[in-house]
Every structure is written in structure tokens, then in C-alpha cells.
Amino acid sequence: MDMPAPPDPRGLVVCPRCDALHHAPSLKAGGRADCARCGTVLEAPRRISVAEVLALSATVGVLMLGALFLPFLSISSMGLRNDSSIIDAALAFSTGLQTPLVLTVLASIVLLPLARVALLWWAMAPLAFGGAPLPGARAALALDEDLKPWAMAEIFVVGVAVALVKIADLASLTIGPAFWMLICAVLVGTLQEALTDRSALWRELEVARTRARASA
Ligand SMILES: [Zn+2]
């Protein structure tokens, strides 16, 4: 009885997340292949290194921290002037029933993007510096991907722009540095997502884990 020939392993790729086996796609730069089972990006050829991804993500982190604490808006009306940062605004509304809403908004604007920066650095920074991955690196990289849809600073920027147009008639507004920092954070974050080859991050992590296990 003839056994079927085993598939040629050279033409196959394994999903780094769910281990589903796929035929290796042939993609040009800018193309993308997703896992059929869990949707993880398998291949998306691009040209930026892990260190460059980390640099962009650190930039987002610094801009987000600035956006959180520096003055976001000053409103002056009839001789009174009030500067407020995002944190001030959150604290001002954080009493009673509004607390959960304020925390959710704060989380989706700045806390989740900051958490994603920390997770990406936890997962990838030791590799960029030539070291072994930290414990939980795979989980950190996976969680970073899972949080992506919930981090929505850009929607807040649009909301603020709409609100500004409406308030401009009532009081004179000055936009503070935090507003511009948040816009820059959104732009740099979008650039980072567009240039990052997630499949390359997973591959590099896997290579580093194998190397660390072999030398242990
Ligand atoms: Zn998968």
C-alpha cells in the first residue's frame, strides 16, 4: 500500500500564535498574508528593523506622557483664565456615576497606547540590544496586538476638534502643547503601525527564544 508523500516543509509557514500550517505565500513589499484561523499576520514584507519599530514606539510613549500632563487647553472668558491638562479634566469629572466613563475614556486615549508601548518594549527591546527575550515576551507581543483596536487617541482628537469649533464662540481658546503632542503621537503611531512587519517581530522573537534555550 502506498503512503501519501509528506508535504514539503520548505513551502510551509506556521502561524506563530495558533500553530496553524499554511502554504508560504509569495508577497511583494506592501502585501500581507493573514492566518486563516486566528487572523495573525503571517507575512507582510516591509523595510524597517526591530530597533526602528522600538524607536517609533518610544516616541509615541514620550508624546503620550507629555499629552497627559502638559496643558491641553486654556479657556479665557470675561477675564478668567483656566488651563487644563487631560489628567485635570479626568480628575474634574471623576466623581460619582461618571467615574467609569471617565476611566474608560482616559484608558482608550492615553493609557492603552502607553501600555502598548510598554508591552512592545518588554517583548522586543532585549532582542534589539542583543540579549535573550524576557519571560512572557510572547504573551506581551500578543497582548499588544489584542489591545490595538481599543486604543483610539485619534478619535479623541477628532472629538476635541469638533468641540473646539463649538466652544470658540463662547470663550477664547488657546490650544496648549499637549494638544499638538497628542496629534503627533497619533501620526507617529499610525506611521509605526503602517511600517511594522508584525510577522518579522514574531519570527525574530522565535529565533531569539530558540537561541536562548540552546545556550541555557
Ligand atoms: Zn493563527
PDB file of C-alpha atoms and ligand atoms in Angstrom:
ATOM      1  CA  MET A   1       0.000   0.000   0.000  1.00  0.00           C
ATOM      2  CA  ASP A   2       1.352   3.445  -0.954  1.00  0.00           C
ATOM      3  CA  MET A   3       1.599   6.090   1.784  1.00  0.00           C
ATOM      4  CA  PRO A   4       0.850   9.673   0.647  1.00  0.00           C
ATOM      5  CA  ALA A   5       4.049  11.725   0.341  1.00  0.00           C
ATOM      6  CA  PRO A   6       4.588  14.094   3.305  1.00  0.00           C
ATOM      7  CA  PRO A   7       4.282  17.772   2.326  1.00  0.00           C
ATOM      8  CA  ASP A   8       7.489  19.621   1.549  1.00  0.00           C
ATOM      9  CA  PRO A   9       8.244  21.597   4.775  1.00  0.00           C
ATOM     10  CA  ARG A  10      10.126  24.257   2.829  1.00  0.00           C
ATOM     11  CA  GLY A  11       6.919  25.596   1.288  1.00  0.00           C
ATOM     12  CA  LEU A  12       5.069  25.879   4.629  1.00  0.00           C
ATOM     13  CA  VAL A  13       4.772  28.514   7.350  1.00  0.00           C
ATOM     14  CA  VAL A  14       3.443  28.007  10.872  1.00  0.00           C
ATOM     15  CA  CYS A  15       1.234  30.635  12.477  1.00  0.00           C
ATOM     16  CA  PRO A  16       3.294  31.904  15.449  1.00  0.00           C
ATOM     17  CA  ARG A  17       0.167  32.240  17.549  1.00  0.00           C
ATOM     18  CA  CYS A  18      -2.107  29.269  16.896  1.00  0.00           C
ATOM     19  CA  ASP A  19       0.324  26.906  15.097  1.00  0.00           C
ATOM     20  CA  ALA A  20      -1.921  26.503  12.029  1.00  0.00           C
ATOM     21  CA  LEU A  21       0.073  25.371   8.989  1.00  0.00           C
ATOM     22  CA  HIS A  22      -0.138  27.371   5.752  1.00  0.00           C
ATOM     23  CA  HIS A  23       1.483  27.287   2.341  1.00  0.00           C
ATOM     24  CA  ALA A  24       4.127  30.025   2.293  1.00  0.00           C
ATOM     25  CA  PRO A  25       2.677  32.993   0.422  1.00  0.00           C
ATOM     26  CA  SER A  26       4.796  34.828  -2.118  1.00  0.00           C
ATOM     27  CA  LEU A  27       4.303  38.517  -1.436  1.00  0.00           C
ATOM     28  CA  LYS A  28       5.722  41.753  -2.756  1.00  0.00           C
ATOM     29  CA  ALA A  29       6.678  44.579  -0.360  1.00  0.00           C
ATOM     30  CA  GLY A  30       3.475  46.095   0.997  1.00  0.00           C
ATOM     31  CA  GLY A  31       1.475  42.845   0.598  1.00  0.00           C
ATOM     32  CA  ARG A  32       0.065  40.919   3.533  1.00  0.00           C
ATOM     33  CA  ALA A  33      -0.963  37.354   4.400  1.00  0.00           C
ATOM     34  CA  ASP A  34      -3.091  36.580   7.494  1.00  0.00           C
ATOM     35  CA  CYS A  35      -3.577  33.298   9.355  1.00  0.00           C
ATOM     36  CA  ALA A  36      -6.809  31.688   8.123  1.00  0.00           C
ATOM     37  CA  ARG A  37      -7.659  30.534  11.660  1.00  0.00           C
ATOM     38  CA  CYS A  38      -6.756  33.370  14.052  1.00  0.00           C
ATOM     39  CA  GLY A  39      -6.029  36.342  11.782  1.00  0.00           C
ATOM     40  CA  THR A  40      -2.440  36.914  12.952  1.00  0.00           C
ATOM     41  CA  VAL A  41      -0.347  38.496  10.205  1.00  0.00           C
ATOM     42  CA  LEU A  42       1.894  35.769   8.755  1.00  0.00           C
ATOM     43  CA  GLU A  43       3.847  37.798   6.226  1.00  0.00           C
ATOM     44  CA  ALA A  44       3.864  41.497   5.415  1.00  0.00           C
ATOM     45  CA  PRO A  45       7.213  42.338   3.850  1.00  0.00           C
ATOM     46  CA  ARG A  46       8.445  45.813   4.814  1.00  0.00           C
ATOM     47  CA  ARG A  47      11.705  47.532   5.377  1.00  0.00           C
ATOM     48  CA  ILE A  48      12.081  48.683   8.985  1.00  0.00           C
ATOM     49  CA  SER A  49      14.102  46.942  11.701  1.00  0.00           C
ATOM     50  CA  VAL A  50      13.079  45.991  15.242  1.00  0.00           C
ATOM     51  CA  ALA A  51      15.195  48.855  16.615  1.00  0.00           C
ATOM     52  CA  GLU A  52      13.365  51.317  14.351  1.00  0.00           C
ATOM     53  CA  VAL A  53       9.974  49.955  15.435  1.00  0.00           C
ATOM     54  CA  LEU A  54      11.020  50.401  19.082  1.00  0.00           C
ATOM     55  CA  ALA A  55      12.279  53.931  18.413  1.00  0.00           C
ATOM     56  CA  LEU A  56       8.939  54.936  16.863  1.00  0.00           C
ATOM     57  CA  SER A  57       7.044  53.317  19.717  1.00  0.00           C
ATOM     58  CA  ALA A  58       9.191  55.143  22.330  1.00  0.00           C
ATOM     59  CA  THR A  59       8.420  58.401  20.507  1.00  0.00           C
ATOM     60  CA  VAL A  60       4.699  57.664  20.834  1.00  0.00           C
ATOM     61  CA  GLY A  61       5.209  56.935  24.553  1.00  0.00           C
ATOM     62  CA  VAL A  62       7.031  60.217  25.271  1.00  0.00           C
ATOM     63  CA  LEU A  63       4.467  62.262  23.307  1.00  0.00           C
ATOM     64  CA  MET A  64       1.593  60.499  25.107  1.00  0.00           C
ATOM     65  CA  LEU A  65       3.100  61.213  28.540  1.00  0.00           C
ATOM     66  CA  GLY A  66       3.517  64.870  27.586  1.00  0.00           C
ATOM     67  CA  ALA A  67      -0.050  64.972  26.278  1.00  0.00           C
ATOM     68  CA  LEU A  68      -1.301  63.578  29.572  1.00  0.00           C
ATOM     69  CA  PHE A  69       0.302  66.120  31.922  1.00  0.00           C
ATOM     70  CA  LEU A  70       1.002  69.325  29.945  1.00  0.00           C
ATOM     71  CA  PRO A  71      -1.750  71.947  29.396  1.00  0.00           C
ATOM     72  CA  PHE A  72      -4.194  70.774  26.751  1.00  0.00           C
ATOM     73  CA  LEU A  73      -6.404  73.835  26.519  1.00  0.00           C
ATOM     74  CA  SER A  74      -6.664  77.264  28.076  1.00  0.00           C
ATOM     75  CA  ILE A  75     -10.056  78.844  28.091  1.00  0.00           C
ATOM     76  CA  SER A  76     -10.453  82.513  28.893  1.00  0.00           C
ATOM     77  CA  SER A  77     -13.735  84.305  29.198  1.00  0.00           C
ATOM     78  CA  MET A  78     -14.560  87.626  30.857  1.00  0.00           C
ATOM     79  CA  GLY A  79     -11.136  87.994  32.443  1.00  0.00           C
ATOM     80  CA  LEU A  80     -10.993  84.473  33.869  1.00  0.00           C
ATOM     81  CA  ARG A  81      -8.470  82.025  32.527  1.00  0.00           C
ATOM     82  CA  ASN A  82      -8.265  78.289  33.053  1.00  0.00           C
ATOM     83  CA  ASP A  83      -5.512  75.922  31.903  1.00  0.00           C
ATOM     84  CA  SER A  84      -6.212  72.244  31.976  1.00  0.00           C
ATOM     85  CA  SER A  85      -4.442  69.044  31.091  1.00  0.00           C
ATOM     86  CA  ILE A  86      -6.086  65.733  30.167  1.00  0.00           C
ATOM     87  CA  ILE A  87      -5.393  64.499  33.710  1.00  0.00           C
ATOM     88  CA  ASP A  88      -7.027  67.640  35.200  1.00  0.00           C
ATOM     89  CA  ALA A  89     -10.090  67.102  33.034  1.00  0.00           C
ATOM     90  CA  ALA A  90     -10.295  63.444  34.028  1.00  0.00           C
ATOM     91  CA  LEU A  91      -9.988  64.272  37.743  1.00  0.00           C
ATOM     92  CA  ALA A  92     -12.597  67.041  37.494  1.00  0.00           C
ATOM     93  CA  PHE A  93     -15.189  64.568  36.197  1.00  0.00           C
ATOM     94  CA  SER A  94     -14.151  61.616  38.303  1.00  0.00           C
ATOM     95  CA  THR A  95     -16.880  61.761  40.904  1.00  0.00           C
ATOM     96  CA  GLY A  96     -19.984  59.629  41.210  1.00  0.00           C
ATOM     97  CA  LEU A  97     -21.561  57.919  38.234  1.00  0.00           C
ATOM     98  CA  GLN A  98     -19.238  59.444  35.671  1.00  0.00           C
ATOM     99  CA  THR A  99     -16.155  57.734  37.105  1.00  0.00           C
ATOM    100  CA  PRO A 100     -16.355  54.549  34.975  1.00  0.00           C
ATOM    101  CA  LEU A 101     -16.949  56.619  31.830  1.00  0.00           C
ATOM    102  CA  VAL A 102     -14.012  58.921  32.587  1.00  0.00           C
ATOM    103  CA  LEU A 103     -11.709  55.978  33.298  1.00  0.00           C
ATOM    104  CA  THR A 104     -12.747  54.282  30.036  1.00  0.00           C
ATOM    105  CA  VAL A 105     -12.120  57.437  28.032  1.00  0.00           C
ATOM    106  CA  LEU A 106      -8.776  58.056  29.734  1.00  0.00           C
ATOM    107  CA  ALA A 107      -7.766  54.439  29.118  1.00  0.00           C
ATOM    108  CA  SER A 108      -8.624  54.478  25.427  1.00  0.00           C
ATOM    109  CA  ILE A 109      -6.949  57.857  24.820  1.00  0.00           C
ATOM    110  CA  VAL A 110      -3.631  57.543  26.630  1.00  0.00           C
ATOM    111  CA  LEU A 111      -3.336  54.578  28.995  1.00  0.00           C
ATOM    112  CA  LEU A 112      -3.771  51.851  26.363  1.00  0.00           C
ATOM    113  CA  PRO A 113      -1.349  53.439  23.887  1.00  0.00           C
ATOM    114  CA  LEU A 114       1.161  53.726  26.769  1.00  0.00           C
ATOM    115  CA  ALA A 115       0.534  50.098  27.764  1.00  0.00           C
ATOM    116  CA  ARG A 116       1.136  49.034  24.147  1.00  0.00           C
ATOM    117  CA  VAL A 117       4.491  50.866  24.138  1.00  0.00           C
ATOM    118  CA  ALA A 118       5.486  49.089  27.367  1.00  0.00           C
ATOM    119  CA  LEU A 119       4.383  45.664  26.040  1.00  0.00           C
ATOM    120  CA  LEU A 120       6.237  46.074  22.760  1.00  0.00           C
ATOM    121  CA  TRP A 121       9.393  47.133  24.602  1.00  0.00           C
ATOM    122  CA  TRP A 122       9.048  44.226  27.047  1.00  0.00           C
ATOM    123  CA  ALA A 123       8.739  41.781  24.151  1.00  0.00           C
ATOM    124  CA  MET A 124      11.303  43.177  21.725  1.00  0.00           C
ATOM    125  CA  ALA A 125      13.806  45.534  23.411  1.00  0.00           C
ATOM    126  CA  PRO A 126      16.169  42.803  24.743  1.00  0.00           C
ATOM    127  CA  LEU A 127      16.422  41.453  21.164  1.00  0.00           C
ATOM    128  CA  ALA A 128      17.330  44.845  19.729  1.00  0.00           C
ATOM    129  CA  PHE A 129      20.145  45.037  22.291  1.00  0.00           C
ATOM    130  CA  GLY A 130      21.326  41.503  21.534  1.00  0.00           C
ATOM    131  CA  GLY A 131      20.000  39.837  24.699  1.00  0.00           C
ATOM    132  CA  ALA A 132      17.659  36.939  25.436  1.00  0.00           C
ATOM    133  CA  PRO A 133      13.881  37.569  25.494  1.00  0.00           C
ATOM    134  CA  LEU A 134      12.298  38.402  28.861  1.00  0.00           C
ATOM    135  CA  PRO A 135       9.810  35.946  30.397  1.00  0.00           C
ATOM    136  CA  GLY A 136       6.344  36.467  28.939  1.00  0.00           C
ATOM    137  CA  ALA A 137       7.678  38.099  25.758  1.00  0.00           C
ATOM    138  CA  ARG A 138       5.271  36.119  23.542  1.00  0.00           C
ATOM    139  CA  ALA A 139       2.293  36.972  25.757  1.00  0.00           C
ATOM    140  CA  ALA A 140       3.328  40.646  25.751  1.00  0.00           C
ATOM    141  CA  LEU A 141       3.529  40.767  21.958  1.00  0.00           C
ATOM    142  CA  ALA A 142       0.165  39.009  21.629  1.00  0.00           C
ATOM    143  CA  LEU A 143      -1.480  41.361  24.155  1.00  0.00           C
ATOM    144  CA  ASP A 144      -0.026  44.365  22.303  1.00  0.00           C
ATOM    145  CA  GLU A 145      -1.861  43.148  19.182  1.00  0.00           C
ATOM    146  CA  ASP A 146      -5.072  42.461  21.100  1.00  0.00           C
ATOM    147  CA  LEU A 147      -5.149  45.992  22.575  1.00  0.00           C
ATOM    148  CA  LYS A 148      -4.747  47.691  19.215  1.00  0.00           C
ATOM    149  CA  PRO A 149      -8.475  48.114  18.403  1.00  0.00           C
ATOM    150  CA  TRP A 150      -9.129  49.636  21.861  1.00  0.00           C
ATOM    151  CA  ALA A 151      -6.502  52.367  21.706  1.00  0.00           C
ATOM    152  CA  MET A 152      -8.217  55.280  19.990  1.00  0.00           C
ATOM    153  CA  ALA A 153      -6.440  58.564  20.591  1.00  0.00           C
ATOM    154  CA  GLU A 154      -7.255  59.594  17.014  1.00  0.00           C
ATOM    155  CA  ILE A 155     -10.985  59.507  17.708  1.00  0.00           C
ATOM    156  CA  PHE A 156     -10.447  61.764  20.729  1.00  0.00           C
ATOM    157  CA  VAL A 157      -8.519  64.243  18.545  1.00  0.00           C
ATOM    158  CA  VAL A 158     -11.472  64.422  16.133  1.00  0.00           C
ATOM    159  CA  GLY A 159     -13.873  64.851  19.074  1.00  0.00           C
ATOM    160  CA  VAL A 160     -11.783  67.683  20.522  1.00  0.00           C
ATOM    161  CA  ALA A 161     -11.656  69.424  17.141  1.00  0.00           C
ATOM    162  CA  VAL A 162     -15.467  69.323  16.907  1.00  0.00           C
ATOM    163  CA  ALA A 163     -15.825  70.607  20.494  1.00  0.00           C
ATOM    164  CA  LEU A 164     -13.365  73.450  19.846  1.00  0.00           C
ATOM    165  CA  VAL A 165     -15.400  74.728  16.915  1.00  0.00           C
ATOM    166  CA  LYS A 166     -18.497  74.749  19.127  1.00  0.00           C
ATOM    167  CA  ILE A 167     -16.871  76.473  22.158  1.00  0.00           C
ATOM    168  CA  ALA A 168     -14.943  79.033  20.099  1.00  0.00           C
ATOM    169  CA  ASP A 169     -17.976  81.346  20.012  1.00  0.00           C
ATOM    170  CA  LEU A 170     -18.405  81.349  23.796  1.00  0.00           C
ATOM    171  CA  ALA A 171     -14.892  81.890  25.074  1.00  0.00           C
ATOM    172  CA  SER A 172     -11.452  82.481  23.683  1.00  0.00           C
ATOM    173  CA  LEU A 173      -9.453  79.310  23.447  1.00  0.00           C
ATOM    174  CA  THR A 174      -5.751  78.691  23.350  1.00  0.00           C
ATOM    175  CA  ILE A 175      -4.574  75.263  22.374  1.00  0.00           C
ATOM    176  CA  GLY A 176      -1.775  74.022  24.645  1.00  0.00           C
ATOM    177  CA  PRO A 177       1.273  71.899  23.808  1.00  0.00           C
ATOM    178  CA  ALA A 178      -0.480  68.692  24.901  1.00  0.00           C
ATOM    179  CA  PHE A 179      -2.953  69.004  22.016  1.00  0.00           C
ATOM    180  CA  TRP A 180      -0.145  69.086  19.441  1.00  0.00           C
ATOM    181  CA  MET A 181       1.726  66.315  21.238  1.00  0.00           C
ATOM    182  CA  LEU A 182      -1.362  64.104  21.069  1.00  0.00           C
ATOM    183  CA  ILE A 183      -1.729  64.785  17.335  1.00  0.00           C
ATOM    184  CA  CYS A 184       1.962  63.964  16.793  1.00  0.00           C
ATOM    185  CA  ALA A 185       1.569  60.782  18.884  1.00  0.00           C
ATOM    186  CA  VAL A 186      -1.354  59.698  16.680  1.00  0.00           C
ATOM    187  CA  LEU A 187       0.607  60.417  13.483  1.00  0.00           C
ATOM    188  CA  VAL A 188       3.786  58.653  14.658  1.00  0.00           C
ATOM    189  CA  GLY A 189       1.700  55.727  15.973  1.00  0.00           C
ATOM    190  CA  THR A 190      -0.067  55.370  12.621  1.00  0.00           C
ATOM    191  CA  LEU A 191       3.279  55.504  10.818  1.00  0.00           C
ATOM    192  CA  GLN A 192       4.644  52.837  13.166  1.00  0.00           C
ATOM    193  CA  GLU A 193       1.675  50.512  12.525  1.00  0.00           C
ATOM    194  CA  ALA A 194       1.996  51.032   8.779  1.00  0.00           C
ATOM    195  CA  LEU A 195       5.723  50.289   8.669  1.00  0.00           C
ATOM    196  CA  THR A 196       5.911  47.467  11.234  1.00  0.00           C
ATOM    197  CA  ASP A 197       6.185  43.934   9.899  1.00  0.00           C
ATOM    198  CA  ARG A 198       4.453  42.041  12.747  1.00  0.00           C
ATOM    199  CA  SER A 199       5.392  38.694  11.256  1.00  0.00           C
ATOM    200  CA  ALA A 200       9.070  39.726  11.369  1.00  0.00           C
ATOM    201  CA  LEU A 201       8.689  40.638  15.060  1.00  0.00           C
ATOM    202  CA  TRP A 202       7.247  37.171  15.774  1.00  0.00           C
ATOM    203  CA  ARG A 203       9.986  35.490  13.732  1.00  0.00           C
ATOM    204  CA  GLU A 204      12.793  37.412  15.479  1.00  0.00           C
ATOM    205  CA  LEU A 205      11.283  36.610  18.865  1.00  0.00           C
ATOM    206  CA  GLU A 206      11.088  32.917  17.961  1.00  0.00           C
ATOM    207  CA  VAL A 207      14.710  32.872  16.750  1.00  0.00           C
ATOM    208  CA  ALA A 208      15.888  34.596  19.958  1.00  0.00           C
ATOM    209  CA  ARG A 209      13.901  32.157  22.135  1.00  0.00           C
ATOM    210  CA  THR A 210      15.400  29.171  20.337  1.00  0.00           C
ATOM    211  CA  ARG A 211      18.894  30.635  20.720  1.00  0.00           C
ATOM    212  CA  ALA A 212      18.329  31.346  24.427  1.00  0.00           C
ATOM    213  CA  ARG A 213      17.045  27.793  25.019  1.00  0.00           C
ATOM    214  CA  ALA A 214      20.023  26.292  23.153  1.00  0.00           C
ATOM    215  CA  SER A 215      22.548  28.257  25.225  1.00  0.00           C
ATOM    216  CA  ALA A 216      20.773  27.622  28.553  1.00  0.00           C
TER     217      ALA A 216
HETATM  218 ZN    ZN B   1      -3.131  31.553  13.585  1.00  0.00          ZN
END
